[in-house]
Amino acid sequence: EADIYQTPRYLVIGTGKKITLECSQTMGHDKMYWYQQDPGMELHLIHYSYGVNSTEKGDLSSESTVSRIRTEHFPLTLESARPSHTSQYLCASSPGQFYGYTFGSGTRLTVV
Amino acid sequence: GQQVMQIPQYQHVQEGEDFTTYCNSSTTLSNIQWYKQRPGGHPVFLIQLVKSGEVKKQKRLTFQFGEAKKNSSLHITATQTTDVGTYFCAERDSNYQLIWGAGTKLIIKP
Protein backbone atom coordinates (compact mmCIF):
# COMPACT_ATOMS: atom_id res chain seq x y z
CA GLU A 1 0.00 0.00 0.00
CA ALA A 2 1.38 3.41 -0.99
CA ASP A 3 2.10 5.49 2.05
CA ILE A 4 4.49 7.86 3.83
CA TYR A 5 6.38 6.69 6.88
CA GLN A 6 8.13 8.62 9.63
CA THR A 7 10.45 7.22 12.28
CA PRO A 8 10.81 7.41 15.16
CA ARG A 9 7.25 8.12 16.28
CA TYR A 10 8.47 9.58 19.59
CA LEU A 11 11.96 10.72 20.61
CA VAL A 12 13.35 12.16 23.84
CA ILE A 13 16.90 13.44 23.53
CA GLY A 14 19.36 15.58 25.45
CA THR A 15 20.40 19.10 24.58
CA GLY A 16 23.28 19.31 22.13
CA LYS A 17 22.70 15.94 20.50
CA LYS A 18 22.60 15.51 16.74
CA ILE A 19 19.48 13.74 15.51
CA THR A 20 18.05 12.58 12.20
CA LEU A 21 14.34 12.19 11.62
CA GLU A 22 13.49 9.72 8.88
CA CYS A 23 10.81 10.07 6.21
CA SER A 24 10.12 7.66 3.37
CA GLN A 25 7.30 7.45 0.87
CA THR A 26 6.33 4.68 -1.52
CA MET A 27 4.16 6.76 -3.84
CA GLY A 28 6.91 7.95 -6.18
CA HIS A 29 6.13 11.59 -5.39
CA ASP A 30 8.73 14.10 -6.51
CA LYS A 31 7.80 16.81 -4.01
CA MET A 32 8.48 16.35 -0.31
CA TYR A 33 8.21 18.70 2.66
CA TRP A 34 9.13 19.00 6.32
CA TYR A 35 6.91 20.98 8.70
CA GLN A 36 7.13 21.85 12.39
CA GLN A 37 3.88 22.04 14.31
CA ASP A 38 3.18 22.68 17.97
CA PRO A 39 0.01 20.87 19.16
CA GLY A 40 -3.09 22.32 17.54
CA MET A 41 -1.19 25.21 15.99
CA GLU A 42 -0.33 26.23 12.45
CA LEU A 43 2.26 24.47 10.31
CA HIS A 44 5.66 26.03 9.65
CA LEU A 45 7.67 24.94 6.61
CA ILE A 46 11.24 23.90 7.44
CA HIS A 47 12.56 22.46 4.16
CA TYR A 48 11.22 21.15 0.87
CA SER A 49 12.42 19.28 -2.18
CA TYR A 50 11.22 19.14 -5.77
CA GLY A 51 13.12 15.96 -6.54
CA VAL A 52 16.43 14.13 -6.24
CA ASN A 53 19.33 16.45 -5.40
CA SER A 54 16.93 19.38 -4.98
CA THR A 55 16.47 20.95 -1.55
CA GLU A 56 15.16 24.38 -0.57
CA LYS A 57 14.85 26.22 2.74
CA GLY A 58 11.58 27.21 4.33
CA ASP A 59 10.90 29.66 7.12
CA LEU A 60 12.47 27.63 9.95
CA SER A 61 15.45 26.11 8.20
CA SER A 62 18.39 27.73 9.97
CA GLU A 63 19.07 24.98 12.51
CA SER A 64 18.51 21.92 10.36
CA THR A 65 19.55 20.28 7.12
CA VAL A 66 17.97 17.85 4.67
CA SER A 67 19.12 15.64 1.82
CA ARG A 68 17.34 14.03 -1.11
CA ILE A 69 19.55 11.35 -2.58
CA ARG A 70 16.67 9.04 -3.46
CA THR A 71 13.15 9.94 -4.52
CA GLU A 72 11.57 8.02 -1.67
CA HIS A 73 13.77 9.26 1.19
CA PHE A 74 13.93 12.75 2.73
CA PRO A 75 15.66 12.78 6.14
CA LEU A 76 15.83 15.86 8.39
CA THR A 77 18.87 16.44 10.62
CA LEU A 78 19.07 18.73 13.63
CA GLU A 79 22.75 19.42 14.18
CA SER A 80 22.45 20.37 17.86
CA ALA A 81 19.13 19.81 19.59
CA ARG A 82 17.78 22.50 21.91
CA PRO A 83 14.69 22.57 24.16
CA SER A 84 13.16 25.08 21.71
CA HIS A 85 13.12 22.25 19.14
CA THR A 86 10.56 20.36 21.20
CA SER A 87 7.65 19.99 18.80
CA GLN A 88 6.00 17.68 16.30
CA TYR A 89 7.76 17.24 12.95
CA LEU A 90 5.60 16.31 9.99
CA CYS A 91 6.81 15.02 6.64
CA ALA A 92 4.58 15.32 3.57
CA SER A 93 4.72 14.49 -0.11
CA SER A 94 2.83 15.49 -3.22
CA PRO A 95 2.83 14.31 -6.84
CA GLY A 96 2.79 17.86 -8.18
CA GLN A 97 2.26 21.51 -7.48
CA PHE A 98 -1.52 21.38 -7.87
CA TYR A 99 -2.25 18.33 -5.74
CA GLY A 100 -2.95 17.85 -2.07
CA TYR A 101 -0.28 16.75 0.37
CA THR A 102 -0.09 13.33 2.01
CA PHE A 103 1.32 13.57 5.53
CA GLY A 104 3.17 11.04 7.63
CA SER A 105 2.13 10.35 11.21
CA GLY A 106 4.83 12.67 12.55
CA THR A 107 7.69 12.50 15.02
CA ARG A 108 7.08 14.00 18.44
CA LEU A 109 10.44 15.32 19.63
CA THR A 110 11.22 16.31 23.19
CA VAL A 111 14.60 17.88 23.97
CA VAL A 112 15.52 17.88 27.64
CA GLY B 1 3.79 38.90 2.14
CA GLN B 2 0.91 36.69 1.18
CA GLN B 3 -1.25 35.69 4.13
CA VAL B 4 -4.35 33.64 4.68
CA MET B 5 -6.59 34.58 7.59
CA GLN B 6 -8.71 31.82 9.05
CA ILE B 7 -11.52 32.41 11.52
CA PRO B 8 -12.68 31.62 14.07
CA GLN B 9 -9.80 30.12 16.05
CA TYR B 10 -12.17 27.90 18.02
CA GLN B 11 -15.81 26.94 17.68
CA HIS B 12 -17.70 25.12 20.41
CA VAL B 13 -20.87 23.42 19.24
CA GLN B 14 -23.39 20.99 20.60
CA GLU B 15 -23.44 17.71 18.74
CA GLY B 16 -25.95 18.09 15.92
CA GLU B 17 -25.31 21.82 15.43
CA ASP B 18 -23.64 23.21 12.33
CA PHE B 19 -20.04 24.44 12.07
CA THR B 20 -18.42 26.88 9.67
CA THR B 21 -14.83 28.06 9.21
CA TYR B 22 -13.75 30.85 6.89
CA CYS B 23 -10.52 31.69 5.07
CA ASN B 24 -9.77 35.09 3.58
CA SER B 25 -6.80 36.12 1.47
CA SER B 26 -5.37 39.51 0.57
CA THR B 27 -4.74 38.31 -2.97
CA THR B 28 -6.65 36.44 -5.66
CA LEU B 29 -6.04 32.74 -5.23
CA SER B 30 -5.32 30.20 -7.94
CA ASN B 31 -6.75 27.47 -5.73
CA ILE B 32 -7.36 26.63 -2.09
CA GLN B 33 -7.04 23.37 -0.20
CA TRP B 34 -8.72 22.14 2.98
CA TYR B 35 -7.31 19.68 5.51
CA LYS B 36 -8.57 18.05 8.70
CA GLN B 37 -6.33 17.14 11.63
CA ARG B 38 -7.73 14.97 14.41
CA PRO B 39 -6.37 15.55 17.93
CA GLY B 40 -2.94 13.93 18.15
CA GLY B 41 -2.98 13.14 14.44
CA HIS B 42 -1.65 14.54 11.20
CA PRO B 43 -3.37 16.73 8.57
CA VAL B 44 -5.44 14.82 6.03
CA PHE B 45 -6.23 16.36 2.65
CA LEU B 46 -9.97 16.89 2.14
CA ILE B 47 -10.40 18.83 -1.09
CA GLN B 48 -9.02 21.41 -3.50
CA LEU B 49 -11.13 24.21 -4.99
CA VAL B 50 -10.06 25.84 -8.23
CA LYS B 51 -12.95 27.60 -9.96
CA SER B 52 -14.57 30.90 -9.04
CA GLY B 53 -17.82 30.31 -7.14
CA GLU B 54 -17.16 26.58 -6.91
CA VAL B 55 -19.19 24.54 -4.41
CA LYS B 56 -18.29 20.95 -3.58
CA LYS B 57 -19.90 18.55 -1.14
CA GLN B 58 -18.58 15.55 0.73
CA LYS B 59 -21.45 14.04 2.70
CA ARG B 60 -22.14 16.61 5.47
CA LEU B 61 -19.24 18.87 4.43
CA THR B 62 -19.77 21.73 1.97
CA PHE B 63 -16.82 23.65 0.57
CA GLN B 64 -17.18 27.00 -1.21
CA PHE B 65 -14.77 29.19 -3.16
CA GLY B 66 -15.71 32.85 -3.43
CA GLU B 67 -16.66 34.48 -6.70
CA ALA B 68 -13.61 36.74 -6.52
CA LYS B 69 -11.41 33.79 -5.44
CA LYS B 70 -10.31 35.66 -2.33
CA ASN B 71 -12.20 33.66 0.27
CA SER B 72 -13.39 30.16 1.01
CA SER B 73 -15.51 28.39 3.59
CA LEU B 74 -16.07 24.93 4.98
CA HIS B 75 -19.49 24.16 6.46
CA ILE B 76 -20.36 21.01 8.37
CA THR B 77 -24.03 20.17 8.81
CA ALA B 78 -25.19 18.40 11.97
CA THR B 79 -21.80 17.85 13.56
CA GLN B 80 -20.86 14.47 15.00
CA THR B 81 -18.13 13.50 17.45
CA THR B 82 -16.09 12.16 14.54
CA ASP B 83 -15.86 15.72 13.19
CA VAL B 84 -13.78 16.90 16.16
CA GLY B 85 -10.38 18.27 15.14
CA THR B 86 -8.72 21.26 13.56
CA TYR B 87 -9.61 22.32 10.04
CA PHE B 88 -6.94 24.12 8.01
CA CYS B 89 -7.16 25.97 4.74
CA ALA B 90 -4.04 26.44 2.63
CA GLU B 91 -3.32 28.53 -0.45
CA ARG B 92 -0.40 28.56 -2.87
CA ASP B 93 2.12 31.37 -2.96
CA SER B 94 4.02 32.57 -6.03
CA ASN B 95 6.55 29.74 -5.54
CA TYR B 96 3.71 27.18 -5.43
CA GLN B 97 4.34 26.52 -1.74
CA LEU B 98 1.33 26.16 0.54
CA ILE B 99 0.60 28.99 2.95
CA TRP B 100 -1.43 27.65 5.83
CA GLY B 101 -4.17 29.26 7.83
CA ALA B 102 -3.94 29.06 11.61
CA GLY B 103 -6.76 26.50 11.71
CA THR B 104 -10.18 26.40 13.33
CA LYS B 105 -10.63 23.97 16.17
CA LEU B 106 -14.02 22.24 16.29
CA ILE B 107 -14.94 21.30 19.85
CA ILE B 108 -18.08 19.37 20.71
CA LYS B 109 -19.60 20.47 24.02
CA PRO B 110 -20.20 17.60 26.44
PDB file of C-alpha atoms in Angstrom:
ATOM      1  CA  GLU A   1       0.000   0.000   0.000  1.00  0.00           C
ATOM      2  CA  ALA A   2       1.380   3.411  -0.993  1.00  0.00           C
ATOM      3  CA  ASP A   3       2.097   5.492   2.052  1.00  0.00           C
ATOM      4  CA  ILE A   4       4.488   7.858   3.827  1.00  0.00           C
ATOM      5  CA  TYR A   5       6.382   6.691   6.877  1.00  0.00           C
ATOM      6  CA  GLN A   6       8.133   8.616   9.628  1.00  0.00           C
ATOM      7  CA  THR A   7      10.452   7.225  12.281  1.00  0.00           C
ATOM      8  CA  PRO A   8      10.805   7.412  15.156  1.00  0.00           C
ATOM      9  CA  ARG A   9       7.250   8.118  16.278  1.00  0.00           C
ATOM     10  CA  TYR A  10       8.471   9.579  19.594  1.00  0.00           C
ATOM     11  CA  LEU A  11      11.958  10.724  20.611  1.00  0.00           C
ATOM     12  CA  VAL A  12      13.355  12.160  23.838  1.00  0.00           C
ATOM     13  CA  ILE A  13      16.898  13.444  23.533  1.00  0.00           C
ATOM     14  CA  GLY A  14      19.363  15.579  25.455  1.00  0.00           C
ATOM     15  CA  THR A  15      20.402  19.097  24.576  1.00  0.00           C
ATOM     16  CA  GLY A  16      23.282  19.315  22.128  1.00  0.00           C
ATOM     17  CA  LYS A  17      22.699  15.942  20.501  1.00  0.00           C
ATOM     18  CA  LYS A  18      22.602  15.511  16.739  1.00  0.00           C
ATOM     19  CA  ILE A  19      19.484  13.740  15.506  1.00  0.00           C
ATOM     20  CA  THR A  20      18.053  12.583  12.195  1.00  0.00           C
ATOM     21  CA  LEU A  21      14.338  12.188  11.615  1.00  0.00           C
ATOM     22  CA  GLU A  22      13.494   9.721   8.881  1.00  0.00           C
ATOM     23  CA  CYS A  23      10.814  10.073   6.209  1.00  0.00           C
ATOM     24  CA  SER A  24      10.119   7.658   3.373  1.00  0.00           C
ATOM     25  CA  GLN A  25       7.295   7.445   0.865  1.00  0.00           C
ATOM     26  CA  THR A  26       6.332   4.675  -1.518  1.00  0.00           C
ATOM     27  CA  MET A  27       4.163   6.756  -3.845  1.00  0.00           C
ATOM     28  CA  GLY A  28       6.909   7.945  -6.180  1.00  0.00           C
ATOM     29  CA  HIS A  29       6.127  11.586  -5.390  1.00  0.00           C
ATOM     30  CA  ASP A  30       8.725  14.098  -6.511  1.00  0.00           C
ATOM     31  CA  LYS A  31       7.799  16.807  -4.005  1.00  0.00           C
ATOM     32  CA  MET A  32       8.485  16.349  -0.312  1.00  0.00           C
ATOM     33  CA  TYR A  33       8.213  18.702   2.659  1.00  0.00           C
ATOM     34  CA  TRP A  34       9.129  19.004   6.323  1.00  0.00           C
ATOM     35  CA  TYR A  35       6.906  20.982   8.704  1.00  0.00           C
ATOM     36  CA  GLN A  36       7.130  21.847  12.387  1.00  0.00           C
ATOM     37  CA  GLN A  37       3.882  22.042  14.310  1.00  0.00           C
ATOM     38  CA  ASP A  38       3.181  22.682  17.974  1.00  0.00           C
ATOM     39  CA  PRO A  39       0.010  20.870  19.156  1.00  0.00           C
ATOM     40  CA  GLY A  40      -3.094  22.323  17.536  1.00  0.00           C
ATOM     41  CA  MET A  41      -1.186  25.211  15.990  1.00  0.00           C
ATOM     42  CA  GLU A  42      -0.327  26.231  12.452  1.00  0.00           C
ATOM     43  CA  LEU A  43       2.263  24.467  10.312  1.00  0.00           C
ATOM     44  CA  HIS A  44       5.665  26.034   9.655  1.00  0.00           C
ATOM     45  CA  LEU A  45       7.665  24.938   6.608  1.00  0.00           C
ATOM     46  CA  ILE A  46      11.235  23.899   7.439  1.00  0.00           C
ATOM     47  CA  HIS A  47      12.564  22.458   4.157  1.00  0.00           C
ATOM     48  CA  TYR A  48      11.216  21.152   0.874  1.00  0.00           C
ATOM     49  CA  SER A  49      12.422  19.275  -2.176  1.00  0.00           C
ATOM     50  CA  TYR A  50      11.222  19.139  -5.770  1.00  0.00           C
ATOM     51  CA  GLY A  51      13.123  15.957  -6.545  1.00  0.00           C
ATOM     52  CA  VAL A  52      16.431  14.132  -6.242  1.00  0.00           C
ATOM     53  CA  ASN A  53      19.334  16.454  -5.405  1.00  0.00           C
ATOM     54  CA  SER A  54      16.930  19.379  -4.981  1.00  0.00           C
ATOM     55  CA  THR A  55      16.468  20.951  -1.551  1.00  0.00           C
ATOM     56  CA  GLU A  56      15.158  24.378  -0.565  1.00  0.00           C
ATOM     57  CA  LYS A  57      14.855  26.216   2.739  1.00  0.00           C
ATOM     58  CA  GLY A  58      11.585  27.215   4.330  1.00  0.00           C
ATOM     59  CA  ASP A  59      10.903  29.665   7.117  1.00  0.00           C
ATOM     60  CA  LEU A  60      12.471  27.633   9.952  1.00  0.00           C
ATOM     61  CA  SER A  61      15.454  26.107   8.202  1.00  0.00           C
ATOM     62  CA  SER A  62      18.387  27.729   9.967  1.00  0.00           C
ATOM     63  CA  GLU A  63      19.068  24.978  12.508  1.00  0.00           C
ATOM     64  CA  SER A  64      18.506  21.919  10.364  1.00  0.00           C
ATOM     65  CA  THR A  65      19.551  20.282   7.119  1.00  0.00           C
ATOM     66  CA  VAL A  66      17.968  17.851   4.675  1.00  0.00           C
ATOM     67  CA  SER A  67      19.117  15.643   1.825  1.00  0.00           C
ATOM     68  CA  ARG A  68      17.336  14.033  -1.110  1.00  0.00           C
ATOM     69  CA  ILE A  69      19.548  11.350  -2.582  1.00  0.00           C
ATOM     70  CA  ARG A  70      16.665   9.035  -3.464  1.00  0.00           C
ATOM     71  CA  THR A  71      13.146   9.942  -4.523  1.00  0.00           C
ATOM     72  CA  GLU A  72      11.571   8.019  -1.668  1.00  0.00           C
ATOM     73  CA  HIS A  73      13.773   9.255   1.188  1.00  0.00           C
ATOM     74  CA  PHE A  74      13.931  12.747   2.726  1.00  0.00           C
ATOM     75  CA  PRO A  75      15.656  12.779   6.144  1.00  0.00           C
ATOM     76  CA  LEU A  76      15.830  15.858   8.390  1.00  0.00           C
ATOM     77  CA  THR A  77      18.872  16.436  10.616  1.00  0.00           C
ATOM     78  CA  LEU A  78      19.068  18.727  13.631  1.00  0.00           C
ATOM     79  CA  GLU A  79      22.746  19.419  14.184  1.00  0.00           C
ATOM     80  CA  SER A  80      22.455  20.374  17.864  1.00  0.00           C
ATOM     81  CA  ALA A  81      19.131  19.806  19.586  1.00  0.00           C
ATOM     82  CA  ARG A  82      17.780  22.505  21.912  1.00  0.00           C
ATOM     83  CA  PRO A  83      14.694  22.575  24.156  1.00  0.00           C
ATOM     84  CA  SER A  84      13.157  25.077  21.712  1.00  0.00           C
ATOM     85  CA  HIS A  85      13.125  22.247  19.138  1.00  0.00           C
ATOM     86  CA  THR A  86      10.559  20.363  21.205  1.00  0.00           C
ATOM     87  CA  SER A  87       7.646  19.990  18.800  1.00  0.00           C
ATOM     88  CA  GLN A  88       6.001  17.683  16.304  1.00  0.00           C
ATOM     89  CA  TYR A  89       7.763  17.242  12.954  1.00  0.00           C
ATOM     90  CA  LEU A  90       5.595  16.305   9.988  1.00  0.00           C
ATOM     91  CA  CYS A  91       6.808  15.022   6.642  1.00  0.00           C
ATOM     92  CA  ALA A  92       4.576  15.322   3.572  1.00  0.00           C
ATOM     93  CA  SER A  93       4.725  14.493  -0.109  1.00  0.00           C
ATOM     94  CA  SER A  94       2.831  15.488  -3.217  1.00  0.00           C
ATOM     95  CA  PRO A  95       2.832  14.312  -6.839  1.00  0.00           C
ATOM     96  CA  GLY A  96       2.792  17.859  -8.176  1.00  0.00           C
ATOM     97  CA  GLN A  97       2.258  21.511  -7.484  1.00  0.00           C
ATOM     98  CA  PHE A  98      -1.524  21.383  -7.875  1.00  0.00           C
ATOM     99  CA  TYR A  99      -2.245  18.331  -5.744  1.00  0.00           C
ATOM    100  CA  GLY A 100      -2.947  17.847  -2.068  1.00  0.00           C
ATOM    101  CA  TYR A 101      -0.276  16.748   0.373  1.00  0.00           C
ATOM    102  CA  THR A 102      -0.090  13.335   2.013  1.00  0.00           C
ATOM    103  CA  PHE A 103       1.322  13.575   5.529  1.00  0.00           C
ATOM    104  CA  GLY A 104       3.169  11.036   7.632  1.00  0.00           C
ATOM    105  CA  SER A 105       2.125  10.346  11.214  1.00  0.00           C
ATOM    106  CA  GLY A 106       4.827  12.673  12.545  1.00  0.00           C
ATOM    107  CA  THR A 107       7.692  12.500  15.017  1.00  0.00           C
ATOM    108  CA  ARG A 108       7.085  14.003  18.438  1.00  0.00           C
ATOM    109  CA  LEU A 109      10.436  15.321  19.631  1.00  0.00           C
ATOM    110  CA  THR A 110      11.220  16.314  23.195  1.00  0.00           C
ATOM    111  CA  VAL A 111      14.597  17.885  23.967  1.00  0.00           C
ATOM    112  CA  VAL A 112      15.524  17.882  27.643  1.00  0.00           C
TER     113      VAL A 112
ATOM    114  CA  GLY B   1       3.789  38.896   2.140  1.00  0.00           C
ATOM    115  CA  GLN B   2       0.906  36.691   1.176  1.00  0.00           C
ATOM    116  CA  GLN B   3      -1.249  35.686   4.126  1.00  0.00           C
ATOM    117  CA  VAL B   4      -4.353  33.644   4.683  1.00  0.00           C
ATOM    118  CA  MET B   5      -6.587  34.580   7.591  1.00  0.00           C
ATOM    119  CA  GLN B   6      -8.707  31.819   9.051  1.00  0.00           C
ATOM    120  CA  ILE B   7     -11.522  32.412  11.521  1.00  0.00           C
ATOM    121  CA  PRO B   8     -12.679  31.616  14.074  1.00  0.00           C
ATOM    122  CA  GLN B   9      -9.799  30.125  16.055  1.00  0.00           C
ATOM    123  CA  TYR B  10     -12.173  27.900  18.017  1.00  0.00           C
ATOM    124  CA  GLN B  11     -15.808  26.939  17.683  1.00  0.00           C
ATOM    125  CA  HIS B  12     -17.700  25.122  20.412  1.00  0.00           C
ATOM    126  CA  VAL B  13     -20.874  23.419  19.244  1.00  0.00           C
ATOM    127  CA  GLN B  14     -23.392  20.992  20.596  1.00  0.00           C
ATOM    128  CA  GLU B  15     -23.442  17.708  18.742  1.00  0.00           C
ATOM    129  CA  GLY B  16     -25.951  18.093  15.923  1.00  0.00           C
ATOM    130  CA  GLU B  17     -25.305  21.822  15.428  1.00  0.00           C
ATOM    131  CA  ASP B  18     -23.641  23.214  12.331  1.00  0.00           C
ATOM    132  CA  PHE B  19     -20.040  24.435  12.075  1.00  0.00           C
ATOM    133  CA  THR B  20     -18.415  26.879   9.667  1.00  0.00           C
ATOM    134  CA  THR B  21     -14.831  28.055   9.209  1.00  0.00           C
ATOM    135  CA  TYR B  22     -13.745  30.852   6.889  1.00  0.00           C
ATOM    136  CA  CYS B  23     -10.523  31.690   5.074  1.00  0.00           C
ATOM    137  CA  ASN B  24      -9.765  35.089   3.585  1.00  0.00           C
ATOM    138  CA  SER B  25      -6.804  36.120   1.466  1.00  0.00           C
ATOM    139  CA  SER B  26      -5.374  39.513   0.572  1.00  0.00           C
ATOM    140  CA  THR B  27      -4.742  38.307  -2.970  1.00  0.00           C
ATOM    141  CA  THR B  28      -6.646  36.440  -5.665  1.00  0.00           C
ATOM    142  CA  LEU B  29      -6.045  32.739  -5.231  1.00  0.00           C
ATOM    143  CA  SER B  30      -5.324  30.196  -7.938  1.00  0.00           C
ATOM    144  CA  ASN B  31      -6.753  27.472  -5.735  1.00  0.00           C
ATOM    145  CA  ILE B  32      -7.359  26.629  -2.086  1.00  0.00           C
ATOM    146  CA  GLN B  33      -7.042  23.369  -0.203  1.00  0.00           C
ATOM    147  CA  TRP B  34      -8.716  22.139   2.977  1.00  0.00           C
ATOM    148  CA  TYR B  35      -7.305  19.680   5.510  1.00  0.00           C
ATOM    149  CA  LYS B  36      -8.568  18.046   8.700  1.00  0.00           C
ATOM    150  CA  GLN B  37      -6.329  17.145  11.631  1.00  0.00           C
ATOM    151  CA  ARG B  38      -7.732  14.968  14.410  1.00  0.00           C
ATOM    152  CA  PRO B  39      -6.368  15.550  17.926  1.00  0.00           C
ATOM    153  CA  GLY B  40      -2.942  13.932  18.150  1.00  0.00           C
ATOM    154  CA  GLY B  41      -2.981  13.144  14.436  1.00  0.00           C
ATOM    155  CA  HIS B  42      -1.647  14.544  11.204  1.00  0.00           C
ATOM    156  CA  PRO B  43      -3.369  16.732   8.566  1.00  0.00           C
ATOM    157  CA  VAL B  44      -5.438  14.824   6.031  1.00  0.00           C
ATOM    158  CA  PHE B  45      -6.235  16.361   2.654  1.00  0.00           C
ATOM    159  CA  LEU B  46      -9.965  16.892   2.138  1.00  0.00           C
ATOM    160  CA  ILE B  47     -10.396  18.833  -1.086  1.00  0.00           C
ATOM    161  CA  GLN B  48      -9.018  21.411  -3.504  1.00  0.00           C
ATOM    162  CA  LEU B  49     -11.132  24.210  -4.992  1.00  0.00           C
ATOM    163  CA  VAL B  50     -10.058  25.842  -8.230  1.00  0.00           C
ATOM    164  CA  LYS B  51     -12.954  27.597  -9.959  1.00  0.00           C
ATOM    165  CA  SER B  52     -14.568  30.902  -9.035  1.00  0.00           C
ATOM    166  CA  GLY B  53     -17.817  30.310  -7.140  1.00  0.00           C
ATOM    167  CA  GLU B  54     -17.158  26.577  -6.907  1.00  0.00           C
ATOM    168  CA  VAL B  55     -19.192  24.540  -4.412  1.00  0.00           C
ATOM    169  CA  LYS B  56     -18.294  20.948  -3.583  1.00  0.00           C
ATOM    170  CA  LYS B  57     -19.896  18.554  -1.142  1.00  0.00           C
ATOM    171  CA  GLN B  58     -18.581  15.546   0.730  1.00  0.00           C
ATOM    172  CA  LYS B  59     -21.455  14.035   2.700  1.00  0.00           C
ATOM    173  CA  ARG B  60     -22.142  16.615   5.467  1.00  0.00           C
ATOM    174  CA  LEU B  61     -19.237  18.873   4.434  1.00  0.00           C
ATOM    175  CA  THR B  62     -19.773  21.735   1.972  1.00  0.00           C
ATOM    176  CA  PHE B  63     -16.816  23.653   0.566  1.00  0.00           C
ATOM    177  CA  GLN B  64     -17.183  27.004  -1.215  1.00  0.00           C
ATOM    178  CA  PHE B  65     -14.772  29.192  -3.159  1.00  0.00           C
ATOM    179  CA  GLY B  66     -15.711  32.853  -3.434  1.00  0.00           C
ATOM    180  CA  GLU B  67     -16.664  34.480  -6.701  1.00  0.00           C
ATOM    181  CA  ALA B  68     -13.614  36.743  -6.515  1.00  0.00           C
ATOM    182  CA  LYS B  69     -11.409  33.791  -5.438  1.00  0.00           C
ATOM    183  CA  LYS B  70     -10.308  35.660  -2.329  1.00  0.00           C
ATOM    184  CA  ASN B  71     -12.200  33.657   0.265  1.00  0.00           C
ATOM    185  CA  SER B  72     -13.393  30.157   1.009  1.00  0.00           C
ATOM    186  CA  SER B  73     -15.510  28.390   3.587  1.00  0.00           C
ATOM    187  CA  LEU B  74     -16.074  24.925   4.978  1.00  0.00           C
ATOM    188  CA  HIS B  75     -19.494  24.160   6.459  1.00  0.00           C
ATOM    189  CA  ILE B  76     -20.355  21.006   8.372  1.00  0.00           C
ATOM    190  CA  THR B  77     -24.034  20.173   8.811  1.00  0.00           C
ATOM    191  CA  ALA B  78     -25.193  18.400  11.974  1.00  0.00           C
ATOM    192  CA  THR B  79     -21.799  17.849  13.563  1.00  0.00           C
ATOM    193  CA  GLN B  80     -20.862  14.472  14.998  1.00  0.00           C
ATOM    194  CA  THR B  81     -18.135  13.502  17.451  1.00  0.00           C
ATOM    195  CA  THR B  82     -16.092  12.164  14.540  1.00  0.00           C
ATOM    196  CA  ASP B  83     -15.861  15.722  13.189  1.00  0.00           C
ATOM    197  CA  VAL B  84     -13.779  16.896  16.161  1.00  0.00           C
ATOM    198  CA  GLY B  85     -10.376  18.272  15.142  1.00  0.00           C
ATOM    199  CA  THR B  86      -8.720  21.264  13.561  1.00  0.00           C
ATOM    200  CA  TYR B  87      -9.607  22.324  10.038  1.00  0.00           C
ATOM    201  CA  PHE B  88      -6.944  24.119   8.011  1.00  0.00           C
ATOM    202  CA  CYS B  89      -7.158  25.972   4.736  1.00  0.00           C
ATOM    203  CA  ALA B  90      -4.043  26.438   2.626  1.00  0.00           C
ATOM    204  CA  GLU B  91      -3.324  28.528  -0.448  1.00  0.00           C
ATOM    205  CA  ARG B  92      -0.401  28.557  -2.871  1.00  0.00           C
ATOM    206  CA  ASP B  93       2.118  31.371  -2.962  1.00  0.00           C
ATOM    207  CA  SER B  94       4.019  32.569  -6.029  1.00  0.00           C
ATOM    208  CA  ASN B  95       6.552  29.738  -5.535  1.00  0.00           C
ATOM    209  CA  TYR B  96       3.714  27.176  -5.428  1.00  0.00           C
ATOM    210  CA  GLN B  97       4.336  26.525  -1.741  1.00  0.00           C
ATOM    211  CA  LEU B  98       1.327  26.157   0.538  1.00  0.00           C
ATOM    212  CA  ILE B  99       0.603  28.993   2.948  1.00  0.00           C
ATOM    213  CA  TRP B 100      -1.432  27.647   5.834  1.00  0.00           C
ATOM    214  CA  GLY B 101      -4.173  29.261   7.826  1.00  0.00           C
ATOM    215  CA  ALA B 102      -3.942  29.062  11.612  1.00  0.00           C
ATOM    216  CA  GLY B 103      -6.756  26.502  11.708  1.00  0.00           C
ATOM    217  CA  THR B 104     -10.181  26.396  13.328  1.00  0.00           C
ATOM    218  CA  LYS B 105     -10.633  23.968  16.171  1.00  0.00           C
ATOM    219  CA  LEU B 106     -14.020  22.244  16.286  1.00  0.00           C
ATOM    220  CA  ILE B 107     -14.942  21.299  19.849  1.00  0.00           C
ATOM    221  CA  ILE B 108     -18.085  19.372  20.706  1.00  0.00           C
ATOM    222  CA  LYS B 109     -19.604  20.473  24.021  1.00  0.00           C
ATOM    223  CA  PRO B 110     -20.199  17.597  26.442  1.00  0.00           C
TER     224      PRO B 110
END
